[in-house]
């Protein structure tokens, strides 16, 4: 049975395999990390599998050895026969089998509901030397308190056919058999009652569909007959226990968590405003609670008294973020004497930062790979940017935890996040973690739906926008400063969604405007003849530069450009072209063409672009705005389904007098060749681009640092 994935994994297992269960079934397991203490995370099976814990693995594995496994009946583990009963003892037996197969002598057990908490308690009593502690989420320990009334009412008529099935009456044998997906969608909407939980619900439904309705309908054979037997078991637990329970839990009564903690002598933590699955909906809170319970030392913040410090988090999705951030960092150093800027960044940005002489924080090596996720989400010149960001939730959570580890140990006067989505989202979800001044920067505001996404995408983008608006409204002082990289007119004239504010009006209320940030002064690049000589190109020949940015998604466009250049040479044999592949596309995959050079990463590409006669590029904002600033003709081809390039960037370029975009479906080699020839023979006239954006941005940030 394949495991449904909804995004690139933040971390791959160090080892994996199959453990033989007591009755011969195979249980798939994965092992991460190599810490001295092991944490075994128990699955909620058969309705889900180990990926329900994806928000925990990357973080915990940086500090501990972590074992996860798919329970029988879901994921990559074998399925029992659905003709008999589901035996409650399987849970504890299977956990023991996985511990044996992975060489785990003793571990802290982490579990949720009845599938993970009760068997952990059983193991703590039967094998006390193997259980170091129990971290229990929303324990489904039976009999301790009466079930929730609406669930009890549905159970009473579980086997009865009905004319219609609404609400909890969807938890019914007949409805589940007829519409298992519909049941899962209802069930997990109840498990995640928190607003804006669409992604968590979709993930959980997908995990449920990796199982089967037949196994979920099996009759459960319990090990206990009454409350007295369960209480007697709980009182025998001698290891540390921490119970966490959300006050909005629609699955397990809140009192059941309280009673479990009392009977086991454990500690109880109430999660306000939280539903049944906080490990997915509140991963940062759960990660911190698990690590503290497991004995991870809480560090004290080291302060540096001799100079101010800034931590800069720059999105690796496109190299333009890093170039403008380098410009801002340099301007900031000029305004704040002695300022040290450190970067939490990952490839391909680190290549650029090192070449610029910037200091990359060592913890950057722990970051989960956003660039790999972008490449995995891309198609033929297609990157559905909203879906890509949405499906990057596991990576974003992992990288926020890296950020949190850094700022929990080292003092920085200011945190600066340039479209560091993980920092902004999880700080607003956990505002108590803010310990320094915080600056948010972005060159666009508002997720916009692509027409191909239909009504569903329109709903989802509006829901995500609403969450951002609510975050800011609920924590108005969390962002000490929000900077829009541009001017008010650059904000796309749309609404966030039905019933939501106007994007321009909301942005003007909540942001300061720095103007566009260039990493150079265009006046320094006017001597194109000298630059051509420096770069080894003949100033007398037409020079075309083709580039598609820092990811691999533009490779298909580059192939079309190569063929277009081959055709162009028939009409303009003296033309030259530099094909810039960037750091993630292999230059060797392009066949040679007379007059064409192929390069990998070009560090100071701005100089080359400023001296060209024509650029053919993807629709990244940084590259296109640099071409506008230096007055170069260009053709830009936005990625299909990329909302930022098709709406936000196109709107801004139109304001500056740039040509309309060329859609990829129209960008055949023949069309591109004809358009290249036409634009090489045409003149351009753009509106001027400001040259002081970096200084203006730095001037906004500097007072936050100097007020120590």
XYZ file of C-alpha atoms in Angstrom:
708
model
C 0.000 0.000 0.000
C 1.710 3.248 -1.061
C 2.034 6.054 1.435
C 0.439 9.278 0.243
C 2.890 12.182 0.289
C 1.771 15.791 0.167
C 5.171 17.456 0.002
C 8.900 16.870 0.081
C 10.098 15.332 3.327
C 12.147 17.537 5.594
C 14.472 14.664 6.422
C 15.004 11.207 4.986
C 15.475 8.273 7.383
C 18.983 7.147 8.246
C 17.754 3.565 8.072
C 14.491 1.738 7.482
C 13.154 -1.772 7.344
C 10.427 -4.162 8.404
C 9.956 -5.554 11.891
C 8.261 -8.952 12.224
C 5.152 -8.711 14.378
C 4.283 -11.507 16.801
C 1.758 -12.968 14.347
C 4.101 -12.678 11.342
C 2.904 -9.400 9.802
C 5.601 -6.937 8.729
C 5.721 -3.484 10.302
C 7.540 -0.760 8.362
C 9.832 1.418 10.477
C 12.224 4.332 9.994
C 15.086 5.517 12.193
C 16.348 9.113 12.279
C 19.273 10.659 14.140
C 21.776 9.196 16.555
C 21.181 10.819 19.932
C 21.913 9.001 23.170
C 18.190 8.842 24.027
C 15.606 7.220 21.743
C 12.076 8.458 21.175
C 9.624 5.956 19.681
C 6.606 7.609 18.094
C 3.557 5.357 17.939
C 1.118 5.573 15.007
C -2.613 6.203 15.154
C -3.593 3.098 13.243
C -5.494 1.975 11.205
C -6.886 5.443 10.467
C -3.452 6.973 9.951
C 0.258 6.168 9.791
C 3.599 7.586 10.865
C 3.467 10.616 8.565
C 0.948 12.139 10.970
C 4.076 12.984 12.991
C 5.976 14.681 10.156
C 6.151 17.961 12.093
C 8.172 16.292 14.850
C 10.745 14.113 13.108
C 13.232 16.656 11.720
C 13.421 18.642 14.951
C 13.579 15.726 17.374
C 16.117 13.841 15.243
C 18.546 16.749 15.576
C 18.644 16.086 19.326
C 17.584 12.458 19.811
C 17.401 9.115 18.051
C 13.853 8.858 16.672
C 11.993 5.708 15.620
C 8.688 5.926 13.739
C 6.637 3.115 12.274
C 3.447 2.479 10.360
C 0.993 0.476 12.407
C -0.528 -2.621 10.927
C -3.282 -1.807 8.492
C -1.858 1.420 7.078
C 1.131 2.916 5.295
C 3.791 0.433 4.249
C 2.998 -2.133 6.939
C 1.060 -5.314 6.297
C -2.688 -5.527 6.821
C -4.332 -8.051 9.109
C -7.348 -9.961 7.889
C -10.502 -7.901 8.238
C -12.652 -10.962 8.925
C -11.807 -11.269 12.601
C -11.583 -8.772 15.443
C -9.071 -5.997 15.881
C -7.141 -7.033 18.975
C -6.213 -4.260 21.364
C -3.055 -6.129 22.398
C -1.615 -5.676 18.902
C -0.680 -2.071 19.667
C 1.707 -2.859 22.516
C 3.021 -6.032 20.882
C 3.794 -4.217 17.645
C 5.616 -1.410 19.436
C 7.729 -3.982 21.256
C 8.494 -5.724 17.950
C 9.669 -2.469 16.374
C 11.852 -1.684 19.382
C 13.430 -5.134 19.119
C 14.035 -4.830 15.363
C 15.651 -1.399 15.719
C 17.869 -2.386 18.635
C 16.047 -0.043 20.984
C 16.569 -1.264 24.517
C 14.682 1.613 26.126
C 12.841 4.651 24.827
C 10.525 7.490 25.609
C 7.173 6.613 24.035
C 5.076 9.271 22.319
C 1.489 8.489 21.386
C -1.947 9.916 20.745
C -5.477 8.784 21.622
C -6.181 5.117 22.372
C -3.854 3.852 19.636
C -0.716 5.276 21.226
C -1.375 6.131 24.873
C -2.989 2.994 26.285
C -0.397 0.640 24.734
C 2.385 2.892 26.046
C 0.900 2.521 29.523
C 0.671 -1.258 29.068
C 4.320 -1.433 28.018
C 5.382 0.760 30.939
C 3.762 -1.785 33.278
C 4.809 -5.016 31.509
C 8.306 -3.847 30.448
C 9.198 -1.048 32.872
C 12.911 -1.217 32.062
C 12.167 -0.388 28.399
C 9.942 2.670 28.877
C 11.781 5.811 29.977
C 8.656 7.943 29.930
C 5.294 8.468 28.240
C 4.303 11.603 26.354
C 0.536 11.233 25.961
C -1.576 13.399 23.666
C -5.364 13.376 24.153
C -5.344 9.935 25.796
C -8.102 7.597 24.771
C -7.837 5.445 27.880
C -11.283 3.794 28.070
C -13.792 3.882 30.926
C -12.093 6.642 32.953
C -14.865 9.136 32.144
C -17.987 8.802 29.988
C -17.522 9.349 26.228
C -18.561 12.591 24.588
C -22.376 12.501 24.254
C -22.523 13.046 20.485
C -20.041 10.244 19.909
C -21.951 7.941 22.243
C -25.196 8.664 20.369
C -23.567 7.760 17.054
C -22.088 4.534 18.465
C -25.519 3.370 19.593
C -26.776 3.342 15.989
C -23.439 2.521 14.330
C -24.780 -0.607 12.584
C -28.141 0.853 11.585
C -28.844 2.081 8.059
C -30.328 5.589 7.893
C -32.121 7.640 5.274
C -29.456 10.329 5.604
C -26.186 10.728 7.451
C -25.317 14.083 8.950
C -22.770 15.153 11.515
C -21.537 12.426 13.828
C -23.997 9.969 12.337
C -21.509 9.691 9.472
C -19.561 7.525 11.909
C -21.745 4.664 10.742
C -20.927 1.305 9.173
C -23.174 1.866 6.152
C -22.041 5.425 5.428
C -18.379 4.530 5.834
C -18.747 1.596 3.449
C -20.479 3.764 0.854
C -18.289 6.852 1.196
C -15.067 6.263 3.102
C -13.533 9.508 1.849
C -16.610 11.433 2.948
C -16.336 9.890 6.390
C -12.640 10.753 6.649
C -13.302 14.336 5.580
C -15.946 14.660 8.275
C -13.887 12.873 10.898
C -10.753 14.922 10.453
C -12.668 18.196 10.227
C -13.804 17.325 13.764
C -10.281 16.351 14.804
C -9.062 19.766 13.592
C -11.697 22.265 14.773
C -9.148 25.099 14.743
C -9.695 27.694 11.994
C -7.478 27.524 8.898
C -6.726 23.794 9.240
C -7.363 22.899 5.597
C -3.860 21.487 5.024
C -3.876 19.342 8.151
C -7.305 17.956 7.240
C -6.234 17.162 3.676
C -3.095 15.402 4.899
C -4.980 13.327 7.441
C -7.623 12.306 4.889
C -4.848 11.184 2.537
C -3.234 9.141 5.301
C -6.600 7.561 6.086
C -7.024 6.573 2.442
C -3.696 4.743 2.657
C -5.601 2.323 4.888
C -8.928 0.650 4.151
C -12.498 1.005 5.281
C -12.664 -2.708 6.105
C -9.974 -2.429 8.774
C -11.558 0.685 10.245
C -14.838 -1.205 10.585
C -13.383 -4.168 12.486
C -14.793 -4.769 15.934
C -12.305 -3.894 18.670
C -11.560 -6.566 21.259
C -10.497 -4.728 24.417
C -8.102 -5.969 27.070
C -10.142 -4.426 29.879
C -13.688 -5.006 31.016
C -14.309 -2.027 33.266
C -13.067 1.180 34.830
C -11.530 -0.545 37.836
C -9.210 -2.662 35.680
C -8.032 0.366 33.686
C -7.439 2.454 36.809
C -5.470 -0.396 38.385
C -3.237 -0.565 35.318
C -2.603 3.200 35.275
C -1.631 3.214 38.956
C 1.178 0.726 38.240
C 3.049 3.166 35.959
C 6.353 4.222 37.531
C 7.993 6.163 34.695
C 7.498 9.920 34.138
C 4.290 10.813 32.290
C 3.261 14.042 30.604
C -0.310 14.346 29.342
C -1.303 17.162 26.984
C -4.910 17.718 25.986
C -6.643 20.381 23.916
C -9.743 22.029 25.335
C -11.434 21.813 21.901
C -10.940 18.053 21.545
C -13.973 16.574 19.774
C -12.701 13.008 20.020
C -11.645 12.359 23.617
C -13.216 13.956 26.704
C -10.975 16.514 28.345
C -11.529 14.803 31.679
C -10.000 11.618 30.306
C -6.665 13.393 29.946
C -6.908 14.830 33.462
C -7.736 11.402 34.906
C -4.892 9.703 33.028
C -2.382 12.164 34.444
C -3.716 11.787 37.978
C -3.749 7.980 37.914
C -0.241 7.654 36.469
C 1.211 10.357 38.722
C 1.993 12.427 35.683
C 1.904 16.103 34.807
C -1.004 17.603 32.856
C -0.802 20.434 30.317
C -3.957 22.029 28.930
C -3.723 23.368 25.382
C -6.110 26.301 25.007
C -7.988 26.582 21.718
C -6.587 23.287 20.428
C -8.288 20.201 19.024
C -7.446 16.513 19.009
C -4.233 16.426 16.920
C -1.931 19.163 18.218
C 1.175 17.419 16.894
C -0.046 18.378 13.405
C -1.858 21.640 14.168
C 0.493 22.990 16.848
C 3.795 21.288 15.972
C 6.058 23.906 17.559
C 4.327 23.675 20.937
C 4.378 19.877 20.860
C 8.011 19.742 19.747
C 9.083 21.961 22.615
C 7.037 19.986 25.139
C 8.451 16.645 23.939
C 12.048 17.858 23.955
C 11.730 19.368 27.429
C 10.066 16.202 28.721
C 12.862 14.131 27.153
C 15.416 16.152 29.093
C 16.794 18.457 26.435
C 18.515 21.246 28.312
C 16.923 24.651 27.852
C 19.839 26.935 26.921
C 20.414 30.375 28.315
C 20.781 33.134 25.743
C 24.359 34.249 25.233
C 24.656 38.012 24.891
C 27.372 39.904 23.086
C 28.060 43.205 24.830
C 30.625 44.623 22.439
C 28.665 44.898 19.206
C 25.092 44.719 17.892
C 23.962 41.648 15.936
C 21.308 40.921 13.324
C 20.050 37.529 12.149
C 18.804 37.580 8.560
C 16.579 34.821 7.166
C 16.308 35.048 3.386
C 14.057 32.841 1.280
C 16.064 30.508 -0.978
C 13.304 30.510 -3.596
C 15.092 32.725 -6.111
C 18.494 34.371 -5.775
C 17.031 37.870 -6.019
C 16.083 37.823 -2.340
C 19.699 37.349 -1.348
C 21.026 40.097 -3.622
C 18.622 42.685 -2.260
C 19.229 41.482 1.290
C 22.988 41.803 0.802
C 22.403 45.377 -0.373
C 20.268 46.106 2.700
C 22.789 44.436 5.028
C 25.618 46.533 3.596
C 23.583 49.724 3.986
C 22.630 48.700 7.508
C 26.272 48.204 8.485
C 27.055 51.718 7.282
C 24.269 53.115 9.462
C 24.919 50.972 12.563
C 28.637 50.951 13.412
C 29.961 47.555 14.459
C 26.855 45.663 13.320
C 27.424 41.970 12.696
C 24.979 40.320 10.316
C 24.637 36.552 10.267
C 22.532 34.642 7.769
C 20.351 31.611 8.300
C 20.301 30.435 4.709
C 20.653 27.378 2.509
C 21.730 26.528 -1.042
C 21.662 28.036 -3.560
C 21.750 31.281 -1.539
C 24.806 30.238 0.428
C 26.865 30.129 -2.785
C 26.032 33.776 -3.391
C 26.470 34.830 0.230
C 29.914 33.281 0.571
C 31.007 34.954 -2.656
C 29.762 38.263 -1.216
C 31.797 37.776 1.954
C 28.732 37.397 4.157
C 28.726 35.265 7.328
C 26.484 32.191 7.131
C 25.460 30.878 10.545
C 26.685 27.285 11.148
C 23.151 26.173 12.022
C 22.245 26.762 8.371
C 23.587 23.267 7.692
C 20.628 21.892 9.675
C 17.977 23.502 7.458
C 15.642 21.273 5.476
C 15.997 21.686 1.685
C 13.490 24.167 0.288
C 15.155 24.210 -3.145
C 14.720 20.445 -3.524
C 11.056 20.860 -2.704
C 10.677 23.558 -5.369
C 12.305 21.331 -7.968
C 10.104 18.389 -6.981
C 6.957 20.513 -7.309
C 7.837 21.845 -10.747
C 6.695 20.649 -14.162
C 7.475 21.810 -17.666
C 8.025 25.507 -17.015
C 5.341 25.144 -14.391
C 5.420 25.824 -10.695
C 2.135 26.214 -8.913
C 3.588 28.608 -6.353
C 0.663 28.574 -3.934
C 0.474 24.771 -3.835
C 4.262 24.594 -3.584
C 4.277 26.850 -0.516
C 1.298 25.053 0.982
C 2.901 21.640 0.551
C 6.152 22.898 2.076
C 4.591 22.885 5.553
C 6.795 20.092 6.878
C 9.974 21.833 5.709
C 8.836 25.204 7.025
C 8.137 23.733 10.452
C 11.534 22.026 10.487
C 13.315 25.235 9.536
C 11.471 27.306 12.108
C 12.687 24.899 14.769
C 16.259 25.449 13.524
C 15.667 29.198 13.772
C 14.190 28.801 17.239
C 17.166 26.774 18.443
C 19.515 29.517 17.225
C 17.691 32.435 18.833
C 17.146 30.479 22.054
C 20.921 30.237 22.466
C 22.244 33.470 20.957
C 21.093 37.041 21.361
C 20.426 39.118 18.270
C 19.237 42.688 18.453
C 16.971 42.154 15.483
C 15.604 39.284 13.416
C 15.029 40.134 9.752
C 12.973 37.745 7.614
C 12.757 38.429 3.880
C 9.825 36.223 2.905
C 10.930 33.814 5.609
C 7.482 32.257 5.699
C 8.325 29.844 8.498
C 9.523 32.591 10.834
C 6.481 34.796 10.326
C 3.861 32.047 10.510
C 5.138 30.210 13.557
C 6.032 33.362 15.478
C 2.441 34.510 15.071
C 1.248 31.060 16.158
C 3.641 31.144 19.136
C 4.111 34.842 19.988
C 5.634 34.032 23.370
C 8.783 32.919 21.514
C 9.585 36.431 20.353
C 12.576 37.709 22.316
C 14.055 40.308 19.931
C 12.921 43.001 17.546
C 11.427 41.442 14.427
C 11.319 42.814 10.862
C 9.262 41.262 8.057
C 10.042 42.082 4.420
C 8.247 41.094 1.227
C 7.869 42.247 -2.358
C 4.262 41.071 -2.658
C 1.251 40.832 -0.381
C -1.615 38.402 -0.865
C -1.995 34.888 -2.240
C -4.025 34.937 -5.448
C -5.803 31.976 -7.055
C -4.874 30.785 -10.511
C -7.849 30.171 -12.830
C -6.817 26.533 -13.224
C -7.466 25.979 -9.512
C -11.161 26.778 -9.741
C -13.371 27.422 -6.732
C -11.296 25.261 -4.407
C -8.142 27.295 -4.919
C -10.067 30.543 -4.618
C -11.325 29.329 -1.243
C -7.898 28.152 -0.071
C -6.025 31.330 -1.024
C -8.660 33.447 0.705
C -8.418 31.234 3.789
C -4.632 31.589 3.892
C -4.931 35.352 3.452
C -7.511 35.507 6.227
C -5.143 33.643 8.535
C -2.361 36.170 7.884
C -4.755 39.062 8.529
C -5.960 37.449 11.761
C -2.368 36.800 12.849
C -1.505 40.466 12.464
C -4.737 41.643 14.086
C -4.285 39.297 17.038
C -0.616 40.208 17.541
C -0.328 43.797 16.267
C 3.075 44.376 17.843
C 4.758 41.136 16.885
C 6.146 42.577 13.679
C 8.038 45.606 14.917
C 8.361 46.640 11.285
C 6.934 45.401 7.990
C 8.706 46.588 4.850
C 7.279 46.337 1.366
C 10.050 46.181 -1.236
C 8.436 48.604 -3.632
C 5.973 51.473 -3.723
C 2.234 51.638 -3.000
C 1.402 51.486 -6.703
C 3.268 48.183 -6.994
C 0.707 46.430 -4.807
C -1.674 44.453 -6.983
C -5.151 46.072 -6.997
C -7.149 43.080 -5.780
C -8.928 41.918 -2.641
C -7.623 39.215 -0.337
C -10.840 37.300 -0.961
C -14.607 37.530 -0.513
C -15.393 39.650 2.519
C -11.708 40.423 3.081
C -9.950 43.797 2.795
C -8.477 45.420 -0.271
C -4.848 44.337 -0.616
C -3.527 47.876 -1.323
C -5.450 49.461 1.568
C -4.382 46.776 4.050
C -0.764 46.919 2.870
C -0.602 50.704 3.215
C -1.954 50.414 6.752
C 0.490 47.730 7.885
C 3.680 48.249 5.834
C 6.362 50.858 5.282
C 7.508 51.267 1.681
C 11.221 51.189 0.883
C 10.921 51.497 -2.879
C 12.547 48.862 -5.022
C 15.914 47.575 -3.775
C 18.634 47.249 -6.393
C 21.937 45.512 -5.574
C 23.796 48.040 -7.703
C 23.653 51.612 -8.943
C 22.637 51.602 -12.630
C 24.881 54.619 -13.191
C 27.874 52.354 -12.542
C 26.872 50.061 -15.405
C 26.410 52.510 -18.273
C 29.762 51.780 -19.947
C 28.546 48.627 -21.644
C 31.510 48.535 -24.024
C 34.001 48.223 -21.167
C 31.859 45.612 -19.438
C 31.657 43.583 -22.658
C 35.440 43.660 -23.013
C 35.800 42.647 -19.370
C 33.445 39.698 -19.855
C 35.045 38.619 -23.118
C 32.245 39.564 -25.511
C 32.627 41.564 -28.708
C 30.860 44.939 -28.262
C 30.201 45.038 -32.005
C 28.070 41.889 -31.942
C 24.547 41.544 -30.559
C 24.644 39.849 -27.171
C 21.681 37.869 -25.850
C 21.656 36.607 -22.258
C 19.263 33.846 -21.205
C 18.785 33.025 -17.530
C 16.080 31.401 -15.411
C 17.124 31.987 -11.794
C 18.287 29.801 -8.939
C 16.007 26.760 -9.238
C 15.902 24.007 -11.860
C 12.325 24.735 -12.921
C 13.400 26.860 -15.907
C 15.335 24.117 -17.700
C 12.613 23.559 -20.309
C 12.551 27.239 -21.216
C 16.332 27.219 -21.642
C 16.045 24.362 -24.144
C 13.510 26.357 -26.150
C 15.750 29.422 -26.032
C 18.664 27.396 -27.376
C 16.575 26.240 -30.340
C 15.295 29.784 -30.871
C 18.865 31.082 -30.938
C 19.768 28.453 -33.510
C 16.961 29.818 -35.717
C 17.888 33.444 -34.985
C 21.393 32.869 -36.300
C 19.934 32.360 -39.785
C 18.817 36.017 -39.789
C 21.530 37.410 -37.525
C 24.647 35.228 -37.838
C 26.784 37.656 -35.861
C 24.647 37.307 -32.706
C 26.115 35.818 -29.545
C 24.312 34.255 -26.602
C 25.284 33.474 -23.031
C 23.109 30.725 -21.573
C 23.207 30.956 -17.762
C 22.044 27.731 -16.147
C 22.349 28.816 -12.541
C 23.410 26.598 -9.648
C 20.856 23.808 -10.139
C 20.904 23.081 -13.891
C 23.748 21.109 -15.450
C 25.363 23.106 -18.305
C 26.420 19.891 -20.043
C 22.885 18.953 -21.035
C 22.709 21.622 -23.770
C 23.977 20.816 -27.244
C 26.534 23.199 -28.697
C 25.359 25.999 -30.994
C 27.655 28.339 -32.903
C 27.901 31.662 -31.080
C 26.553 30.306 -27.793
C 28.378 30.014 -24.490
C 26.971 28.033 -21.588
C 27.739 28.946 -17.990
C 26.672 27.566 -14.615
C 26.379 29.947 -11.699
C 27.452 33.496 -12.603
C 28.010 35.432 -9.407
C 27.712 39.025 -10.622
C 25.099 38.396 -13.279
C 23.788 41.970 -12.989
C 26.847 43.275 -14.858
C 26.311 40.830 -17.697
C 22.612 41.621 -17.977
C 23.329 45.358 -17.908
C 25.585 45.037 -20.950
C 23.412 42.785 -23.104
C 21.336 43.796 -26.120
C 18.506 41.460 -25.146
C 17.666 39.208 -22.203
C 15.314 36.224 -22.312
C 14.332 35.343 -18.779
C 11.851 33.766 -16.456
C 9.509 36.224 -14.785
C 11.392 36.634 -11.536
C 10.936 40.106 -10.068
C 14.600 40.749 -9.315
C 15.951 39.941 -12.768
C 13.227 41.774 -14.645
C 13.428 44.888 -12.460
C 17.208 44.996 -12.891
C 16.682 44.914 -16.654
C 14.203 47.769 -16.352
C 16.654 49.739 -14.202
C 19.461 49.357 -16.767
C 17.177 49.979 -19.766
C 17.708 46.587 -21.411
C 15.171 45.022 -23.809
C 13.896 41.686 -22.543
C 11.420 38.877 -23.066
C 10.008 37.324 -19.922
C 8.101 34.062 -19.687
C 6.263 33.539 -16.381
C 6.040 30.054 -14.967
C 2.668 28.497 -15.563
C 0.378 28.637 -12.499
C 2.847 30.831 -10.592
C 0.550 33.423 -9.042
C 3.324 35.823 -8.054
C 4.897 35.945 -11.511
C 1.596 36.053 -13.397
C -0.118 38.671 -11.229
C 2.177 40.535 -8.834
C 5.272 40.756 -11.051
C 3.316 41.390 -14.253
C 1.407 44.231 -12.576
C 4.591 45.896 -11.368
C 6.410 45.564 -14.700
C 3.440 47.054 -16.519
C 3.713 50.131 -14.284
C 7.319 50.601 -15.388
C 6.498 50.295 -19.076
C 7.869 46.798 -19.627
C 6.411 44.648 -22.398
C 3.628 42.182 -21.777
C 4.748 38.701 -20.724
C 5.127 35.896 -23.243
C 3.197 32.852 -22.121
C 5.077 29.568 -22.202
C 2.453 27.879 -24.358
C 3.163 30.541 -27.001
C 6.930 30.482 -26.521
C 7.802 28.020 -29.267
C 11.351 28.256 -30.642
C 9.942 29.850 -33.800
C 7.954 32.462 -31.868
C 10.870 33.211 -29.559
C 13.279 33.590 -32.485
C 10.953 36.045 -34.218
C 10.373 37.987 -31.002
C 14.097 38.076 -30.226
C 14.803 39.511 -33.672
C 12.055 42.116 -33.313
C 13.156 43.297 -29.888
C 16.813 43.413 -30.864
C 15.784 45.975 -33.480
C 13.495 47.970 -31.163
C 14.095 50.590 -28.496
C 12.658 50.536 -25.002
C 11.444 53.285 -22.724
C 10.905 52.466 -19.065
C 10.004 54.521 -16.024
C 13.034 55.129 -13.769
C 13.725 52.744 -10.891
C 14.819 54.299 -7.602
C 18.404 53.628 -6.570
C 18.131 54.260 -2.815
C 15.810 51.387 -1.819
C 18.470 49.571 0.225
C 19.356 52.744 2.112
C 15.695 53.488 2.795
C 15.075 49.943 4.061
C 18.165 50.134 6.265
C 17.036 53.512 7.631
C 13.766 51.918 8.730
C 15.516 48.997 10.433
C 18.450 50.814 12.051
C 16.466 52.485 14.903
C 15.363 49.031 16.091
C 19.000 48.062 16.539
C 20.358 51.264 18.051
C 17.612 51.313 20.727
C 19.265 48.498 22.724
